[in-house]
Short mmCIF file of N, CA, C and O in Angstrom, two decimals:
data_model
loop_
_atom_site.label_atom_id
_atom_site.label_comp_id
_atom_site.label_asym_id
_atom_site.label_seq_id
_atom_site.Cartn_x
_atom_site.Cartn_y
_atom_site.Cartn_z
N MET Z 1 18.02 5.49 9.85
CA MET Z 1 18.93 4.40 9.56
C MET Z 1 19.31 4.35 8.09
O MET Z 1 20.33 3.78 7.73
N GLY Z 2 18.45 4.89 7.23
CA GLY Z 2 18.78 4.96 5.82
C GLY Z 2 18.58 3.68 5.03
O GLY Z 2 18.89 3.62 3.86
N ASN Z 3 18.07 2.63 5.65
CA ASN Z 3 17.84 1.37 4.95
C ASN Z 3 16.53 1.44 4.17
O ASN Z 3 15.59 2.11 4.57
N LYS Z 4 16.44 0.70 3.06
CA LYS Z 4 15.23 0.72 2.25
C LYS Z 4 14.02 0.17 3.00
O LYS Z 4 12.89 0.53 2.71
N ASP Z 5 14.24 -0.72 3.95
CA ASP Z 5 13.11 -1.36 4.63
C ASP Z 5 12.84 -0.76 6.00
O ASP Z 5 12.24 -1.39 6.86
N THR Z 6 13.30 0.47 6.25
CA THR Z 6 13.01 1.15 7.51
C THR Z 6 12.33 2.48 7.25
O THR Z 6 12.41 3.03 6.14
N ILE Z 7 11.61 2.98 8.24
CA ILE Z 7 10.99 4.29 8.15
C ILE Z 7 11.83 5.24 8.98
O ILE Z 7 11.98 5.05 10.19
N ASP Z 8 12.41 6.24 8.35
CA ASP Z 8 13.26 7.18 9.04
C ASP Z 8 12.43 8.36 9.55
O ASP Z 8 11.67 8.95 8.81
N ILE Z 9 12.59 8.68 10.82
CA ILE Z 9 11.97 9.87 11.41
C ILE Z 9 13.11 10.76 11.85
O ILE Z 9 13.90 10.40 12.72
N SER Z 10 13.21 11.94 11.21
CA SER Z 10 14.32 12.83 11.52
C SER Z 10 14.15 13.44 12.91
O SER Z 10 13.06 13.43 13.49
N SER Z 11 15.22 13.99 13.44
CA SER Z 11 15.20 14.53 14.80
C SER Z 11 14.29 15.74 14.93
O SER Z 11 13.82 16.05 16.02
N ASP Z 12 13.98 16.45 13.83
CA ASP Z 12 13.11 17.63 13.90
C ASP Z 12 11.69 17.33 13.43
O ASP Z 12 10.93 18.23 13.12
N SER Z 13 11.31 16.06 13.36
CA SER Z 13 9.98 15.67 12.90
C SER Z 13 9.41 14.58 13.80
O SER Z 13 10.15 13.84 14.43
N ASN Z 14 8.09 14.53 13.86
CA ASN Z 14 7.43 13.52 14.68
C ASN Z 14 6.65 12.50 13.86
O ASN Z 14 5.96 11.67 14.41
N ASP Z 15 6.71 12.63 12.54
CA ASP Z 15 5.98 11.67 11.72
C ASP Z 15 6.75 11.37 10.43
O ASP Z 15 7.65 12.11 10.06
N SER Z 16 6.37 10.27 9.81
CA SER Z 16 7.04 9.86 8.58
C SER Z 16 6.09 8.98 7.78
O SER Z 16 5.08 8.51 8.29
N MET Z 17 6.43 8.79 6.49
CA MET Z 17 5.59 7.99 5.61
C MET Z 17 6.49 7.15 4.71
O MET Z 17 7.52 7.62 4.22
N LEU Z 18 6.10 5.92 4.49
CA LEU Z 18 6.79 5.02 3.57
C LEU Z 18 5.77 4.53 2.57
O LEU Z 18 4.69 4.07 2.94
N ARG Z 19 6.10 4.63 1.28
CA ARG Z 19 5.20 4.15 0.23
C ARG Z 19 5.93 3.09 -0.58
O ARG Z 19 7.10 3.25 -0.93
N PHE Z 20 5.23 1.98 -0.86
CA PHE Z 20 5.81 0.93 -1.68
C PHE Z 20 4.71 0.20 -2.42
O PHE Z 20 3.53 0.34 -2.11
N GLU Z 21 5.08 -0.57 -3.43
CA GLU Z 21 4.13 -1.30 -4.25
C GLU Z 21 4.38 -2.80 -4.14
O GLU Z 21 5.49 -3.23 -3.86
N SER Z 22 3.32 -3.56 -4.34
CA SER Z 22 3.45 -5.01 -4.40
C SER Z 22 2.54 -5.53 -5.51
O SER Z 22 1.67 -4.81 -5.99
N THR Z 23 2.77 -6.75 -5.91
CA THR Z 23 1.97 -7.37 -6.96
C THR Z 23 1.33 -8.64 -6.42
O THR Z 23 2.00 -9.46 -5.80
N TYR Z 24 0.03 -8.77 -6.64
CA TYR Z 24 -0.69 -9.99 -6.26
C TYR Z 24 -1.04 -10.73 -7.54
O TYR Z 24 -1.63 -10.16 -8.45
N ILE Z 25 -0.66 -11.98 -7.62
CA ILE Z 25 -1.00 -12.83 -8.75
C ILE Z 25 -2.17 -13.71 -8.33
O ILE Z 25 -2.10 -14.40 -7.31
N GLY Z 26 -3.25 -13.68 -9.11
CA GLY Z 26 -4.42 -14.47 -8.81
C GLY Z 26 -4.11 -15.96 -8.75
O GLY Z 26 -3.14 -16.43 -9.31
N GLY Z 27 -4.94 -16.67 -8.03
CA GLY Z 27 -4.76 -18.10 -7.92
C GLY Z 27 -3.88 -18.52 -6.76
O GLY Z 27 -3.68 -19.70 -6.51
N GLU Z 28 -3.31 -17.54 -6.03
CA GLU Z 28 -2.45 -17.87 -4.89
C GLU Z 28 -3.26 -18.40 -3.71
O GLU Z 28 -2.75 -19.16 -2.90
N PHE Z 29 -4.52 -17.98 -3.61
CA PHE Z 29 -5.38 -18.42 -2.52
C PHE Z 29 -6.61 -19.10 -3.09
O PHE Z 29 -7.23 -18.59 -4.02
N LYS Z 30 -6.97 -20.24 -2.53
CA LYS Z 30 -8.15 -20.97 -2.97
C LYS Z 30 -9.39 -20.11 -2.74
O LYS Z 30 -9.54 -19.49 -1.69
N ASP Z 31 -10.29 -20.05 -3.71
CA ASP Z 31 -11.51 -19.26 -3.65
C ASP Z 31 -11.22 -17.78 -3.49
O ASP Z 31 -12.00 -17.05 -2.87
N GLY Z 32 -10.08 -17.30 -4.01
CA GLY Z 32 -9.72 -15.89 -3.91
C GLY Z 32 -10.44 -15.00 -4.90
O GLY Z 32 -10.39 -13.79 -4.79
N GLY Z 33 -11.12 -15.59 -5.89
CA GLY Z 33 -11.88 -14.80 -6.84
C GLY Z 33 -11.08 -14.33 -8.05
O GLY Z 33 -11.64 -13.75 -8.97
N LEU Z 34 -9.77 -14.55 -8.05
CA LEU Z 34 -8.94 -14.16 -9.18
C LEU Z 34 -8.31 -15.41 -9.77
O LEU Z 34 -7.92 -16.32 -9.05
N SER Z 35 -8.19 -15.42 -11.10
CA SER Z 35 -7.56 -16.58 -11.75
C SER Z 35 -6.05 -16.36 -11.81
O SER Z 35 -5.54 -15.29 -11.52
N ILE Z 36 -5.35 -17.38 -12.22
CA ILE Z 36 -3.90 -17.33 -12.32
C ILE Z 36 -3.46 -16.28 -13.34
O ILE Z 36 -2.34 -15.77 -13.28
N LYS Z 37 -4.36 -15.91 -14.26
CA LYS Z 37 -4.04 -14.90 -15.28
C LYS Z 37 -4.16 -13.47 -14.75
O LYS Z 37 -3.66 -12.54 -15.37
N ASP Z 38 -4.84 -13.30 -13.62
CA ASP Z 38 -5.04 -11.96 -13.07
C ASP Z 38 -3.80 -11.50 -12.29
O ASP Z 38 -3.19 -12.26 -11.55
N LYS Z 39 -3.46 -10.25 -12.48
CA LYS Z 39 -2.32 -9.65 -11.80
C LYS Z 39 -2.77 -8.28 -11.29
O LYS Z 39 -3.25 -7.46 -12.07
N VAL Z 40 -2.63 -8.02 -10.00
CA VAL Z 40 -3.09 -6.78 -9.41
C VAL Z 40 -1.92 -6.06 -8.75
O VAL Z 40 -1.22 -6.63 -7.93
N GLU Z 41 -1.71 -4.80 -9.15
CA GLU Z 41 -0.69 -3.96 -8.53
C GLU Z 41 -1.34 -3.25 -7.34
O GLU Z 41 -2.39 -2.63 -7.49
N ILE Z 42 -0.73 -3.32 -6.19
CA ILE Z 42 -1.28 -2.72 -4.97
C ILE Z 42 -0.30 -1.69 -4.44
O ILE Z 42 0.89 -1.96 -4.29
N ASP Z 43 -0.80 -0.47 -4.17
CA ASP Z 43 0.00 0.58 -3.54
C ASP Z 43 -0.22 0.53 -2.03
O ASP Z 43 -1.36 0.43 -1.57
N HIS Z 44 0.87 0.60 -1.29
CA HIS Z 44 0.80 0.59 0.18
C HIS Z 44 1.44 1.86 0.72
O HIS Z 44 2.45 2.32 0.20
N ILE Z 45 0.85 2.40 1.76
CA ILE Z 45 1.42 3.54 2.47
C ILE Z 45 1.41 3.22 3.95
O ILE Z 45 0.38 2.80 4.50
N ILE Z 46 2.56 3.38 4.59
CA ILE Z 46 2.67 3.22 6.04
C ILE Z 46 2.98 4.60 6.61
O ILE Z 46 3.95 5.24 6.20
N GLU Z 47 2.14 5.07 7.52
CA GLU Z 47 2.37 6.34 8.20
C GLU Z 47 2.70 6.09 9.65
O GLU Z 47 2.06 5.25 10.30
N VAL Z 48 3.66 6.81 10.16
CA VAL Z 48 4.06 6.69 11.56
C VAL Z 48 3.94 8.05 12.21
O VAL Z 48 4.45 9.04 11.70
N ASN Z 49 3.25 8.11 13.35
CA ASN Z 49 3.15 9.33 14.14
C ASN Z 49 3.70 9.03 15.53
O ASN Z 49 3.10 8.27 16.29
N GLU Z 50 4.85 9.62 15.82
CA GLU Z 50 5.57 9.30 17.05
C GLU Z 50 4.84 9.75 18.32
O GLU Z 50 4.72 8.97 19.26
N PRO Z 51 4.33 11.01 18.41
CA PRO Z 51 3.68 11.44 19.65
C PRO Z 51 2.47 10.58 20.04
O PRO Z 51 2.26 10.28 21.21
N SER Z 52 1.67 10.19 19.04
CA SER Z 52 0.48 9.38 19.34
C SER Z 52 0.79 7.89 19.34
O SER Z 52 -0.08 7.08 19.63
N MET Z 53 2.04 7.53 18.99
CA MET Z 53 2.46 6.13 18.90
C MET Z 53 1.52 5.34 17.99
O MET Z 53 1.12 4.22 18.28
N LEU Z 54 1.19 5.94 16.85
CA LEU Z 54 0.25 5.35 15.92
C LEU Z 54 0.95 4.99 14.61
O LEU Z 54 1.68 5.80 14.03
N VAL Z 55 0.74 3.76 14.16
CA VAL Z 55 1.24 3.30 12.87
C VAL Z 55 0.02 2.90 12.04
O VAL Z 55 -0.80 2.10 12.48
N SER Z 56 -0.12 3.49 10.85
CA SER Z 56 -1.27 3.22 9.99
C SER Z 56 -0.79 2.60 8.68
O SER Z 56 0.21 3.04 8.11
N LEU Z 57 -1.53 1.61 8.20
CA LEU Z 57 -1.24 0.98 6.91
C LEU Z 57 -2.45 1.17 6.01
O LEU Z 57 -3.58 0.86 6.38
N TYR Z 58 -2.20 1.71 4.81
CA TYR Z 58 -3.23 1.88 3.80
C TYR Z 58 -2.81 1.08 2.58
O TYR Z 58 -1.66 1.16 2.16
N SER Z 59 -3.73 0.32 2.01
CA SER Z 59 -3.46 -0.43 0.78
C SER Z 59 -4.53 -0.05 -0.24
O SER Z 59 -5.72 -0.13 0.06
N TYR Z 60 -4.08 0.37 -1.40
CA TYR Z 60 -4.98 0.83 -2.45
C TYR Z 60 -4.89 -0.10 -3.65
O TYR Z 60 -3.81 -0.31 -4.19
N ILE Z 61 -6.04 -0.62 -4.04
CA ILE Z 61 -6.11 -1.47 -5.22
C ILE Z 61 -6.75 -0.63 -6.32
O ILE Z 61 -7.89 -0.18 -6.17
N PRO Z 62 -6.03 -0.39 -7.41
CA PRO Z 62 -6.59 0.44 -8.48
C PRO Z 62 -7.78 -0.25 -9.13
O PRO Z 62 -7.76 -1.44 -9.38
N LYS Z 63 -8.82 0.53 -9.34
CA LYS Z 63 -10.02 0.01 -10.00
C LYS Z 63 -10.46 1.04 -11.03
O LYS Z 63 -10.54 2.23 -10.73
N ALA Z 64 -10.74 0.57 -12.22
CA ALA Z 64 -11.16 1.48 -13.29
C ALA Z 64 -12.50 2.12 -12.97
O ALA Z 64 -13.40 1.48 -12.41
N ILE Z 65 -12.63 3.39 -13.32
CA ILE Z 65 -13.89 4.10 -13.15
C ILE Z 65 -14.68 3.94 -14.45
O ILE Z 65 -14.17 4.27 -15.52
N PRO Z 66 -15.94 3.48 -14.36
CA PRO Z 66 -16.74 3.30 -15.58
C PRO Z 66 -16.89 4.63 -16.32
O PRO Z 66 -16.98 5.70 -15.72
N ASP Z 67 -16.91 4.57 -17.64
CA ASP Z 67 -17.00 5.77 -18.48
C ASP Z 67 -18.19 6.64 -18.16
O ASP Z 67 -18.11 7.86 -18.15
N ASP Z 68 -19.34 6.02 -17.87
CA ASP Z 68 -20.54 6.82 -17.60
C ASP Z 68 -20.41 7.65 -16.32
O ASP Z 68 -20.96 8.73 -16.21
N ILE Z 69 -19.63 7.19 -15.36
CA ILE Z 69 -19.41 7.96 -14.15
C ILE Z 69 -18.33 9.01 -14.38
O ILE Z 69 -18.43 10.15 -13.91
N ALA Z 70 -17.29 8.66 -15.12
CA ALA Z 70 -16.19 9.59 -15.38
C ALA Z 70 -16.64 10.78 -16.21
O ALA Z 70 -16.15 11.89 -16.06
N ASN Z 71 -17.59 10.54 -17.12
CA ASN Z 71 -18.07 11.65 -17.98
C ASN Z 71 -19.01 12.52 -17.20
O ASN Z 71 -19.26 13.62 -17.47
#
């Protein structure tokens, strides 16, 4: 369909992927653990597999790796 909010599956393929980002601002939910000053960028991936009729949603929240583990 070519629209930004649709997942296009071409005629010669059985699967597709859509990736997009969203922002969560803390304080939107009571007892959410984040303050109004906190802002979290979240990556989302939606995968569609036509033969298995499976739609998967993955959401990744970036988290810093401590220096002692990274080294």
